[in-house]
Amino acid sequence: MIKVCKFGGTSMADGTNMRRVAEIIRSDPARRYVVVSAPGKRYGGDVKITDLLYETAKNVRETGSTGEAFEKVKDRFRGIVAELALDFDAETMLLGTEAEILRENSEDFTASRGEYLSARVMAELLGMPFIDARSVVKFDAEGKLDGERTFGLLREALKGKPRAVVSGFYGEDVNGKVKTFSRGGSDISGAIVARAAGADLYENWTDVSGFLACDPRIVKNPSRIGELSYKELRELSYMGANVLHSESIFPVREADIPIRIKNTFRPEDDGTDILPTSKYRFTGKTVTGIAGKKNFTVIFIEKSLMNAEIGFTHKVLSVLLKHHISFEHMPSGIDTMSFVIDSEELKNGVLEEICEDIRQAVSPNNLRVHDDIALIAVVGHGMSRNVGTSARLFNAIARAGINVRMIDQGSSELNIIVGVDNENYENTLKAVYEEFFNET
Ligand code: ASP
């Protein structure tokens, strides 16, 4: 049995937490490979090491020196090493890193040093070898993960090492330069190591006991999701349920490796299991989780006999392509079609230009724009098993007096996405949660 464990920023925040991490790893011999984030916040208002490093990169760019921000980084690590009473030369490591940061003068390199340093400290604490992600995680010319090379190199590096600590968040590009994943990317690194190690389980240790069925800032004490499938996770995390980086499923999915979300501060809690869709068992719940996001714009296009006009969609999509705009959803009818787009992408006159170009391209009878739209995704394999789910959903929203602006039901019957005005977002989430989770 092999478990790959990734520990997030709060789990690595200080020496006490790192000791906890070490205890967790030692308590189960299957926990053989460890992937770590940079130290995160120790308390509300504290600054994450990675944020300090982005500030350091800015200082280096603008003034040629690492500045106050890197002083804080060094002090945090000095504190951690002292607290752990480790007998290793942290000073040389920190000063060497500072010199490299100045030499490289690259934002990605600087940002990656949080993971590099925390993995080195963790390796020391656990007495395990350290594997630098730079030597095993490789990106291709387009900046995407080069899976084939990465898995090959990692397998080679893990061979003969029954245990190891690997730094998260970064790898190396085709020019030999360090490149990071997007923020929160150590989750992806953990998944990559799990895949290369042929792990039976990818444990992702964080500061919450798993996924909640709804945003706890909006619904009080939502229930915890015990099990969900990769597909459900993808839908929920895409919509902002951000316990896990939304790209971290891909490396493990192909190898059918389950992910378990665990809480470093309450290791006895069950957490959430994310299972390959093929291994997923129906839990009896109609809806697994509800998530949502605000601030979308819907461009609604109507034209009689649209269905018979060959190339209609192509022409509209060409307009989006020309403006480099990606869309999130495209609900359509016989004579209607709409595009749901993140409002951020349509600022500074872009929306007006797109509408004009669409008018030119397809001469619609009607073109309308709704902005300030929130999307709510109601997700669950159980929805396709239970007759009347959508009736329940829309009745609940109607009872709350909320007008539905848009509906999109994915073809997998796994989710229904509802668009409402931003101002109705919270009340819609509450109404839908009440309907499906407070069944008495
Ligand atoms: N340290 C990085 C961040 O703060 C990556 C991670 O923690 O996963 O985004």
Tab-separated table of C-alpha atoms and ligand atoms in Angstrom:
chain	number	residue	atom	x	y	z
A	1	MET	CA	0.000	0.000	0.000
A	2	ILE	CA	1.413	3.386	-0.992
A	3	LYS	CA	-0.065	6.685	0.107
A	4	VAL	CA	1.121	10.014	-1.222
A	5	CYS	CA	0.387	12.837	1.213
A	6	LYS	CA	0.257	16.481	0.305
A	7	PHE	CA	0.253	19.038	3.099
A	8	GLY	CA	-1.053	22.544	2.498
A	9	GLY	CA	0.181	25.916	3.722
A	10	THR	CA	-1.519	25.977	7.128
A	11	SER	CA	-0.190	22.491	7.889
A	12	MET	CA	3.319	23.869	7.252
A	13	ALA	CA	2.806	27.285	8.848
A	14	ASP	CA	5.182	26.845	11.799
A	15	GLY	CA	7.325	24.325	13.650
A	16	THR	CA	4.457	23.044	15.805
A	17	ASN	CA	2.335	22.306	12.758
A	18	MET	CA	5.225	20.652	10.953
A	19	ARG	CA	5.645	18.377	13.962
A	20	ARG	CA	2.013	17.438	13.668
A	21	VAL	CA	2.627	16.637	10.021
A	22	ALA	CA	5.591	14.453	10.940
A	23	GLU	CA	3.438	12.608	13.484
A	24	ILE	CA	0.744	11.978	10.894
A	25	ILE	CA	3.287	10.601	8.451
A	26	ARG	CA	4.963	8.386	11.037
A	27	SER	CA	1.650	7.005	12.246
A	28	ASP	CA	1.085	5.112	8.984
A	29	PRO	CA	3.962	3.322	7.215
A	30	ALA	CA	2.029	3.499	3.934
A	31	ARG	CA	2.508	7.283	3.949
A	32	ARG	CA	5.697	7.078	1.952
A	33	TYR	CA	5.854	10.123	-0.273
A	34	VAL	CA	5.225	13.621	0.990
A	35	VAL	CA	4.545	16.758	-1.044
A	36	VAL	CA	4.520	20.093	0.711
A	37	SER	CA	3.323	23.646	0.192
A	38	ALA	CA	5.109	26.729	1.431
A	39	PRO	CA	4.286	27.855	4.979
A	40	GLY	CA	0.925	29.624	4.974
A	41	LYS	CA	-0.809	31.837	7.498
A	42	ARG	CA	-0.319	31.145	11.218
A	43	TYR	CA	-3.240	33.347	12.240
A	44	GLY	CA	-5.768	35.683	10.611
A	45	GLY	CA	-3.929	38.682	9.221
A	46	ASP	CA	-0.628	36.797	8.847
A	47	VAL	CA	1.063	36.752	5.420
A	48	LYS	CA	1.743	33.575	3.449
A	49	ILE	CA	5.347	32.910	2.496
A	50	THR	CA	4.331	32.720	-1.167
A	51	ASP	CA	2.811	36.209	-0.983
A	52	LEU	CA	6.005	37.521	0.621
A	53	LEU	CA	7.945	35.924	-2.211
A	54	TYR	CA	5.833	37.594	-4.881
A	55	GLU	CA	6.622	40.851	-3.105
A	56	THR	CA	10.303	39.887	-3.059
A	57	ALA	CA	10.206	39.287	-6.824
A	58	LYS	CA	8.721	42.744	-7.299
A	59	ASN	CA	11.437	44.283	-5.135
A	60	VAL	CA	14.153	42.533	-7.132
A	61	ARG	CA	12.599	43.709	-10.392
A	62	GLU	CA	12.184	47.287	-9.290
A	63	THR	CA	15.131	47.917	-6.966
A	64	GLY	CA	17.607	45.120	-7.554
A	65	SER	CA	17.392	43.982	-3.944
A	66	THR	CA	15.193	41.437	-2.145
A	67	GLY	CA	14.074	43.995	0.458
A	68	GLU	CA	12.020	43.740	3.629
A	69	ALA	CA	9.809	40.948	2.266
A	70	PHE	CA	12.657	38.474	1.998
A	71	GLU	CA	13.933	39.429	5.452
A	72	LYS	CA	10.553	38.228	6.716
A	73	VAL	CA	10.845	35.007	4.701
A	74	LYS	CA	14.255	34.264	6.196
A	75	ASP	CA	13.008	35.039	9.703
A	76	ARG	CA	10.028	32.704	9.291
A	77	PHE	CA	12.290	29.840	8.229
A	78	ARG	CA	14.864	30.591	10.914
A	79	GLY	CA	12.023	30.460	13.455
A	80	ILE	CA	10.759	27.137	12.106
A	81	VAL	CA	14.183	25.497	12.113
A	82	ALA	CA	14.865	26.779	15.642
A	83	GLU	CA	11.475	25.568	16.883
A	84	LEU	CA	12.134	22.132	15.439
A	85	ALA	CA	15.642	22.126	16.944
A	86	LEU	CA	16.984	20.747	13.678
A	87	ASP	CA	20.649	20.285	13.382
A	88	PHE	CA	21.189	21.638	9.891
A	89	ASP	CA	22.634	24.750	8.394
A	90	ALA	CA	19.533	26.752	7.543
A	91	GLU	CA	21.542	29.958	7.206
A	92	THR	CA	23.577	28.711	4.255
A	93	MET	CA	20.401	27.439	2.606
A	94	LEU	CA	18.617	30.790	3.075
A	95	LEU	CA	21.523	32.949	1.927
A	96	GLY	CA	22.164	30.659	-1.035
A	97	THR	CA	18.501	30.967	-1.984
A	98	GLU	CA	18.648	34.747	-1.722
A	99	ALA	CA	21.666	34.875	-4.038
A	100	GLU	CA	19.860	32.668	-6.566
A	101	ILE	CA	16.744	34.841	-6.416
A	102	LEU	CA	18.864	37.874	-7.286
A	103	ARG	CA	20.664	36.037	-10.048
A	104	GLU	CA	17.537	34.556	-11.656
A	105	ASN	CA	15.388	37.700	-11.280
A	106	SER	CA	12.292	35.684	-12.220
A	107	GLU	CA	8.906	35.856	-10.543
A	108	ASP	CA	8.257	32.119	-10.889
A	109	PHE	CA	11.649	31.174	-9.508
A	110	THR	CA	11.254	33.474	-6.518
A	111	ALA	CA	7.683	32.314	-5.800
A	112	SER	CA	8.754	28.672	-5.938
A	113	ARG	CA	11.321	29.067	-3.156
A	114	GLY	CA	8.672	28.755	-0.433
A	115	GLU	CA	7.999	25.155	-1.441
A	116	TYR	CA	11.675	24.479	-2.037
A	117	LEU	CA	12.654	25.638	1.454
A	118	SER	CA	9.746	23.997	3.255
A	119	ALA	CA	10.388	20.667	1.514
A	120	ARG	CA	14.040	20.818	2.532
A	121	VAL	CA	13.109	21.473	6.141
A	122	MET	CA	10.484	18.724	6.089
A	123	ALA	CA	12.945	16.230	4.586
A	124	GLU	CA	15.345	17.065	7.382
A	125	LEU	CA	12.665	16.663	10.036
A	126	LEU	CA	11.493	13.326	8.660
A	127	GLY	CA	14.953	12.038	7.802
A	128	MET	CA	13.843	11.376	4.230
A	129	PRO	CA	15.570	12.269	0.960
A	130	PHE	CA	14.505	15.527	-0.705
A	131	ILE	CA	13.502	15.527	-4.373
A	132	ASP	CA	13.599	18.927	-6.064
A	133	ALA	CA	10.493	19.267	-8.256
A	134	ARG	CA	12.630	21.137	-10.756
A	135	SER	CA	14.434	17.956	-11.704
A	136	VAL	CA	11.298	15.853	-12.201
A	137	VAL	CA	8.268	18.026	-13.052
A	138	LYS	CA	8.578	19.280	-16.633
A	139	PHE	CA	6.473	21.665	-18.683
A	140	ASP	CA	6.221	21.600	-22.484
A	141	ALA	CA	6.792	24.463	-24.916
A	142	GLU	CA	3.232	25.665	-24.385
A	143	GLY	CA	3.689	25.818	-20.639
A	144	LYS	CA	1.512	22.759	-19.974
A	145	LEU	CA	2.612	19.820	-17.870
A	146	ASP	CA	4.622	17.369	-19.958
A	147	GLY	CA	3.059	14.273	-18.425
A	148	GLU	CA	5.102	11.676	-20.220
A	149	ARG	CA	8.488	13.181	-19.299
A	150	THR	CA	7.382	14.058	-15.778
A	151	PHE	CA	6.019	10.633	-14.883
A	152	GLY	CA	9.077	8.964	-16.393
A	153	LEU	CA	11.545	11.155	-14.504
A	154	LEU	CA	9.619	10.924	-11.254
A	155	ARG	CA	9.362	7.147	-11.436
A	156	GLU	CA	13.097	7.022	-11.987
A	157	ALA	CA	13.724	9.365	-9.035
A	158	LEU	CA	11.444	7.395	-6.712
A	159	LYS	CA	12.989	4.079	-7.677
A	160	GLY	CA	15.077	2.800	-4.806
A	161	LYS	CA	13.652	5.467	-2.486
A	162	PRO	CA	11.004	3.920	-0.265
A	163	ARG	CA	10.310	7.386	1.177
A	164	ALA	CA	10.876	10.940	-0.018
A	165	VAL	CA	9.763	14.544	0.290
A	166	VAL	CA	9.009	16.391	-2.953
A	167	SER	CA	8.525	20.141	-3.229
A	168	GLY	CA	5.122	21.233	-4.560
A	169	PHE	CA	3.952	24.039	-6.863
A	170	TYR	CA	6.716	24.174	-9.461
A	171	GLY	CA	8.712	22.429	-12.146
A	172	GLU	CA	10.950	23.396	-15.018
A	173	ASP	CA	10.132	24.704	-18.495
A	174	VAL	CA	11.733	23.774	-21.815
A	175	ASN	CA	14.380	26.475	-21.360
A	176	GLY	CA	15.504	25.038	-18.051
A	177	LYS	CA	13.811	27.817	-16.058
A	178	VAL	CA	11.668	27.228	-12.988
A	179	LYS	CA	7.973	27.614	-13.667
A	180	THR	CA	5.115	27.461	-11.158
A	181	PHE	CA	1.593	26.137	-11.509
A	182	SER	CA	-1.193	28.615	-10.784
A	183	ARG	CA	-1.828	29.516	-7.127
A	184	GLY	CA	-2.682	26.534	-4.949
A	185	GLY	CA	-0.813	24.339	-7.426
A	186	SER	CA	0.865	22.058	-4.872
A	187	ASP	CA	-2.358	20.050	-5.052
A	188	ILE	CA	-1.452	19.291	-8.668
A	189	SER	CA	2.106	18.354	-7.664
A	190	GLY	CA	0.708	15.918	-5.086
A	191	ALA	CA	-1.479	14.319	-7.729
A	192	ILE	CA	1.484	14.007	-10.106
A	193	VAL	CA	3.580	12.263	-7.461
A	194	ALA	CA	0.662	9.959	-6.585
A	195	ARG	CA	0.373	8.968	-10.206
A	196	ALA	CA	4.104	8.407	-10.702
A	197	ALA	CA	4.380	6.432	-7.456
A	198	GLY	CA	1.443	4.217	-8.466
A	199	ALA	CA	-0.189	5.213	-5.171
A	200	ASP	CA	-3.284	3.487	-3.838
A	201	LEU	CA	-4.438	6.744	-2.303
A	202	TYR	CA	-3.652	10.438	-2.650
A	203	GLU	CA	-4.169	12.059	0.746
A	204	ASN	CA	-4.574	15.797	0.622
A	205	TRP	CA	-4.103	17.259	4.104
A	206	THR	CA	-5.524	20.692	4.708
A	207	ASP	CA	-7.193	22.727	7.459
A	208	VAL	CA	-10.786	21.612	6.918
A	209	SER	CA	-12.376	18.191	7.348
A	210	GLY	CA	-13.331	17.798	3.705
A	211	PHE	CA	-15.805	19.276	1.308
A	212	LEU	CA	-18.963	20.856	2.565
A	213	ALA	CA	-22.188	20.550	0.644
A	214	CYS	CA	-22.475	24.331	0.400
A	215	ASP	CA	-20.503	27.501	1.176
A	216	PRO	CA	-20.477	27.835	5.006
A	217	ARG	CA	-20.319	31.629	4.707
A	218	ILE	CA	-23.802	31.515	3.241
A	219	VAL	CA	-25.456	28.406	4.695
A	220	LYS	CA	-24.954	27.761	8.407
A	221	ASN	CA	-23.259	24.462	9.249
A	222	PRO	CA	-23.699	22.735	5.904
A	223	SER	CA	-23.226	18.985	6.000
A	224	ARG	CA	-19.913	17.429	5.020
A	225	ILE	CA	-19.733	15.441	1.807
A	226	GLY	CA	-18.464	11.970	2.724
A	227	GLU	CA	-17.916	10.743	-0.819
A	228	LEU	CA	-18.033	12.249	-4.229
A	229	SER	CA	-16.877	11.290	-7.697
A	230	TYR	CA	-14.130	12.975	-9.725
A	231	LYS	CA	-16.800	14.325	-12.030
A	232	GLU	CA	-18.796	15.827	-9.191
A	233	LEU	CA	-15.632	17.334	-7.776
A	234	ARG	CA	-14.767	18.868	-11.119
A	235	GLU	CA	-18.190	20.526	-11.342
A	236	LEU	CA	-18.091	21.793	-7.769
A	237	SER	CA	-14.531	23.060	-7.748
A	238	TYR	CA	-14.985	24.735	-11.100
A	239	MET	CA	-17.820	26.650	-9.470
A	240	GLY	CA	-15.655	27.854	-6.649
A	241	ALA	CA	-15.734	25.107	-3.998
A	242	ASN	CA	-12.003	25.508	-3.594
A	243	VAL	CA	-10.723	22.962	-1.118
A	244	LEU	CA	-8.671	21.409	-3.895
A	245	HIS	CA	-7.123	22.966	-7.014
A	246	SER	CA	-9.501	22.175	-9.876
A	247	GLU	CA	-6.712	20.768	-12.091
A	248	SER	CA	-5.464	18.313	-9.512
A	249	ILE	CA	-7.836	15.578	-10.581
A	250	PHE	CA	-6.331	15.062	-14.016
A	251	PRO	CA	-3.091	13.275	-13.095
A	252	VAL	CA	-4.810	10.813	-10.758
A	253	ARG	CA	-7.955	10.275	-12.784
A	254	GLU	CA	-6.286	8.307	-15.524
A	255	ALA	CA	-4.804	5.950	-12.959
A	256	ASP	CA	-8.048	5.638	-10.958
A	257	ILE	CA	-6.369	6.799	-7.746
A	258	PRO	CA	-8.823	8.025	-5.131
A	259	ILE	CA	-8.188	11.307	-3.316
A	260	ARG	CA	-8.910	11.715	0.390
A	261	ILE	CA	-9.225	15.182	1.899
A	262	LYS	CA	-8.079	15.159	5.535
A	263	ASN	CA	-7.690	17.757	8.260
A	264	THR	CA	-4.187	18.046	9.759
A	265	PHE	CA	-5.699	19.596	12.879
A	266	ARG	CA	-8.389	16.929	13.326
A	267	PRO	CA	-6.821	13.816	11.830
A	268	GLU	CA	-9.490	11.641	13.463
A	269	ASP	CA	-12.228	13.209	11.276
A	270	ASP	CA	-13.288	11.122	8.289
A	271	GLY	CA	-12.772	13.803	5.635
A	272	THR	CA	-14.037	13.468	2.096
A	273	ASP	CA	-13.228	10.683	-0.354
A	274	ILE	CA	-13.103	11.560	-4.012
A	275	LEU	CA	-13.518	8.396	-5.999
A	276	PRO	CA	-12.983	7.559	-9.635
A	277	THR	CA	-16.383	7.797	-11.250
A	278	SER	CA	-16.276	4.049	-12.002
A	279	LYS	CA	-15.793	3.205	-8.296
A	280	TYR	CA	-18.335	5.677	-7.069
A	281	ARG	CA	-21.237	4.145	-5.168
A	282	PHE	CA	-24.595	5.815	-5.027
A	283	THR	CA	-24.960	7.254	-1.547
A	284	GLY	CA	-28.703	7.712	-1.652
A	285	LYS	CA	-28.417	11.476	-1.818
A	286	THR	CA	-30.112	13.247	-4.705
A	287	VAL	CA	-27.758	16.203	-4.615
A	288	THR	CA	-24.139	15.868	-3.535
A	289	GLY	CA	-23.225	19.533	-3.337
A	290	ILE	CA	-24.122	23.047	-4.366
A	291	ALA	CA	-21.658	25.726	-5.414
A	292	GLY	CA	-21.771	28.981	-7.269
A	293	LYS	CA	-20.084	32.124	-8.479
A	294	LYS	CA	-21.169	35.671	-9.111
A	295	ASN	CA	-20.434	38.141	-11.880
A	296	PHE	CA	-21.224	36.597	-15.207
A	297	THR	CA	-22.651	38.219	-18.306
A	298	VAL	CA	-25.118	36.452	-20.590
A	299	ILE	CA	-25.271	37.434	-24.244
A	300	PHE	CA	-28.576	36.234	-25.618
A	301	ILE	CA	-29.031	35.892	-29.386
A	302	GLU	CA	-32.324	35.166	-31.140
A	303	LYS	CA	-32.940	34.596	-34.820
A	304	SER	CA	-35.857	32.890	-36.523
A	305	LEU	CA	-34.878	29.638	-38.196
A	306	MET	CA	-31.460	29.739	-36.557
A	307	ASN	CA	-31.582	25.967	-36.491
A	308	ALA	CA	-31.647	25.795	-40.293
A	309	GLU	CA	-28.903	28.334	-40.894
A	310	ILE	CA	-25.737	26.419	-41.579
A	311	GLY	CA	-22.649	27.839	-39.903
A	312	PHE	CA	-24.584	30.145	-37.566
A	313	THR	CA	-22.832	28.984	-34.403
A	314	HIS	CA	-19.513	28.970	-36.185
A	315	LYS	CA	-19.896	32.641	-37.109
A	316	VAL	CA	-20.761	33.642	-33.547
A	317	LEU	CA	-17.911	31.602	-32.118
A	318	SER	CA	-15.512	33.226	-34.584
A	319	VAL	CA	-16.390	36.578	-33.022
A	320	LEU	CA	-15.463	35.261	-29.577
A	321	LEU	CA	-12.274	33.769	-30.969
A	322	LYS	CA	-11.335	37.079	-32.596
A	323	HIS	CA	-11.673	38.813	-29.224
A	324	HIS	CA	-9.895	35.993	-27.349
A	325	ILE	CA	-12.877	35.410	-25.126
A	326	SER	CA	-13.657	32.050	-23.567
A	327	PHE	CA	-17.201	31.293	-22.580
A	328	GLU	CA	-18.365	29.164	-19.663
A	329	HIS	CA	-21.671	27.843	-20.957
A	330	MET	CA	-23.713	27.968	-24.075
A	331	PRO	CA	-27.339	27.132	-23.404
A	332	SER	CA	-29.343	27.085	-26.616
A	333	GLY	CA	-32.834	26.615	-28.002
A	334	ILE	CA	-34.242	26.181	-31.522
A	335	ASP	CA	-34.018	29.839	-32.418
A	336	THR	CA	-31.952	31.087	-29.516
A	337	MET	CA	-28.472	30.779	-28.236
A	338	SER	CA	-26.750	32.389	-25.313
A	339	PHE	CA	-23.241	32.670	-24.049
A	340	VAL	CA	-22.350	32.926	-20.422
A	341	ILE	CA	-19.074	34.766	-20.005
A	342	ASP	CA	-17.090	35.852	-16.969
A	343	SER	CA	-17.797	39.603	-16.733
A	344	GLU	CA	-14.110	40.278	-16.024
A	345	GLU	CA	-13.340	39.372	-19.637
A	346	LEU	CA	-15.767	41.901	-21.063
A	347	LYS	CA	-14.505	45.089	-19.481
A	348	ASN	CA	-13.274	48.247	-21.212
A	349	GLY	CA	-15.647	48.228	-24.149
A	350	VAL	CA	-15.004	44.593	-25.150
A	351	LEU	CA	-18.672	43.665	-24.596
A	352	GLU	CA	-19.905	46.425	-26.912
A	353	GLU	CA	-17.412	45.429	-29.620
A	354	ILE	CA	-18.448	41.789	-29.399
A	355	CYS	CA	-22.150	42.641	-29.656
A	356	GLU	CA	-21.482	44.810	-32.691
A	357	ASP	CA	-19.445	42.069	-34.360
A	358	ILE	CA	-22.163	39.490	-33.657
A	359	ARG	CA	-24.762	41.797	-35.233
A	360	GLN	CA	-22.559	42.156	-38.283
A	361	ALA	CA	-21.836	38.441	-38.497
A	362	VAL	CA	-25.321	36.920	-38.145
A	363	SER	CA	-27.913	39.763	-38.190
A	364	PRO	CA	-29.924	38.450	-35.234
A	365	ASN	CA	-33.567	39.495	-34.708
A	366	ASN	CA	-32.738	40.159	-31.128
A	367	LEU	CA	-29.529	40.515	-29.142
A	368	ARG	CA	-29.738	41.160	-25.424
A	369	VAL	CA	-27.227	41.331	-22.634
A	370	HIS	CA	-27.895	40.457	-18.994
A	371	ASP	CA	-25.093	41.303	-16.682
A	372	ASP	CA	-24.613	40.800	-12.942
A	373	ILE	CA	-25.628	37.186	-13.223
A	374	ALA	CA	-24.689	34.572	-10.637
A	375	LEU	CA	-24.469	30.892	-11.521
A	376	ILE	CA	-25.403	28.151	-9.120
A	377	ALA	CA	-24.469	24.559	-9.872
A	378	VAL	CA	-26.501	21.827	-8.268
A	379	VAL	CA	-24.402	18.698	-8.590
A	380	GLY	CA	-24.993	15.012	-7.973
A	381	HIS	CA	-25.125	11.675	-9.767
A	382	GLY	CA	-28.271	11.059	-7.764
A	383	MET	CA	-30.172	13.657	-9.751
A	384	SER	CA	-30.543	11.391	-12.750
A	385	ARG	CA	-31.901	8.594	-10.540
A	386	ASN	CA	-34.634	10.585	-8.955
A	387	VAL	CA	-37.632	11.687	-10.922
A	388	GLY	CA	-38.702	15.254	-10.262
A	389	THR	CA	-35.364	16.686	-9.170
A	390	SER	CA	-35.581	19.709	-11.430
A	391	ALA	CA	-39.181	20.328	-10.385
A	392	ARG	CA	-38.066	20.375	-6.753
A	393	LEU	CA	-35.172	22.656	-7.596
A	394	PHE	CA	-37.203	25.207	-9.505
A	395	ASN	CA	-40.082	25.108	-7.034
A	396	ALA	CA	-37.682	25.850	-4.205
A	397	ILE	CA	-36.267	28.818	-6.098
A	398	ALA	CA	-39.754	30.041	-7.042
A	399	ARG	CA	-40.960	29.754	-3.435
A	400	ALA	CA	-38.102	32.050	-2.445
A	401	GLY	CA	-39.514	34.575	-4.947
A	402	ILE	CA	-36.442	34.416	-7.171
A	403	ASN	CA	-36.543	34.808	-10.926
A	404	VAL	CA	-34.435	32.295	-12.865
A	405	ARG	CA	-32.540	33.982	-15.707
A	406	MET	CA	-30.919	30.974	-17.287
A	407	ILE	CA	-30.890	27.198	-17.047
A	408	ASP	CA	-28.243	24.846	-18.325
A	409	GLN	CA	-28.463	21.146	-17.718
A	410	GLY	CA	-25.241	19.355	-18.547
A	411	SER	CA	-25.756	16.409	-20.890
A	412	SER	CA	-24.398	14.066	-18.227
A	413	GLU	CA	-27.417	14.816	-15.978
A	414	LEU	CA	-24.829	15.364	-13.303
A	415	ASN	CA	-25.556	19.000	-12.783
A	416	ILE	CA	-28.075	21.712	-13.372
A	417	ILE	CA	-26.776	25.237	-13.580
A	418	VAL	CA	-29.140	28.032	-12.749
A	419	GLY	CA	-28.464	31.696	-13.491
A	420	VAL	CA	-30.016	34.336	-11.225
A	421	ASP	CA	-29.328	38.011	-10.621
A	422	ASN	CA	-26.243	38.569	-8.455
A	423	GLU	CA	-28.398	40.044	-5.718
A	424	ASN	CA	-30.332	36.784	-5.427
A	425	TYR	CA	-27.249	34.588	-5.202
A	426	GLU	CA	-27.183	33.994	-1.452
A	427	ASN	CA	-30.927	33.407	-1.179
A	428	THR	CA	-30.894	30.956	-4.055
A	429	LEU	CA	-28.119	28.923	-2.440
A	430	LYS	CA	-30.017	28.884	0.853
A	431	ALA	CA	-33.296	27.859	-0.793
A	432	VAL	CA	-31.695	25.042	-2.780
A	433	TYR	CA	-29.734	23.781	0.228
A	434	GLU	CA	-32.901	23.753	2.371
A	435	GLU	CA	-34.741	21.785	-0.279
A	436	PHE	CA	-32.187	19.023	-0.747
A	437	PHE	CA	-30.300	18.829	2.525
A	438	ASN	CA	-32.800	19.681	5.220
A	439	GLU	CA	-35.331	17.057	4.174
A	440	THR	CA	-37.309	16.170	7.263
B	1	ASP	N1	2.269	28.153	-2.085
B	1	ASP	C1	1.512	28.255	-3.290
B	1	ASP	C2	0.355	29.205	-3.101
B	1	ASP	O1	0.237	29.841	-2.063
B	1	ASP	C3	1.062	26.932	-3.810
B	1	ASP	C4	0.278	26.072	-2.843
B	1	ASP	O2	0.283	26.302	-1.641
B	1	ASP	O3	-0.353	25.101	-3.305
B	1	ASP	O4	-0.437	29.366	-3.984
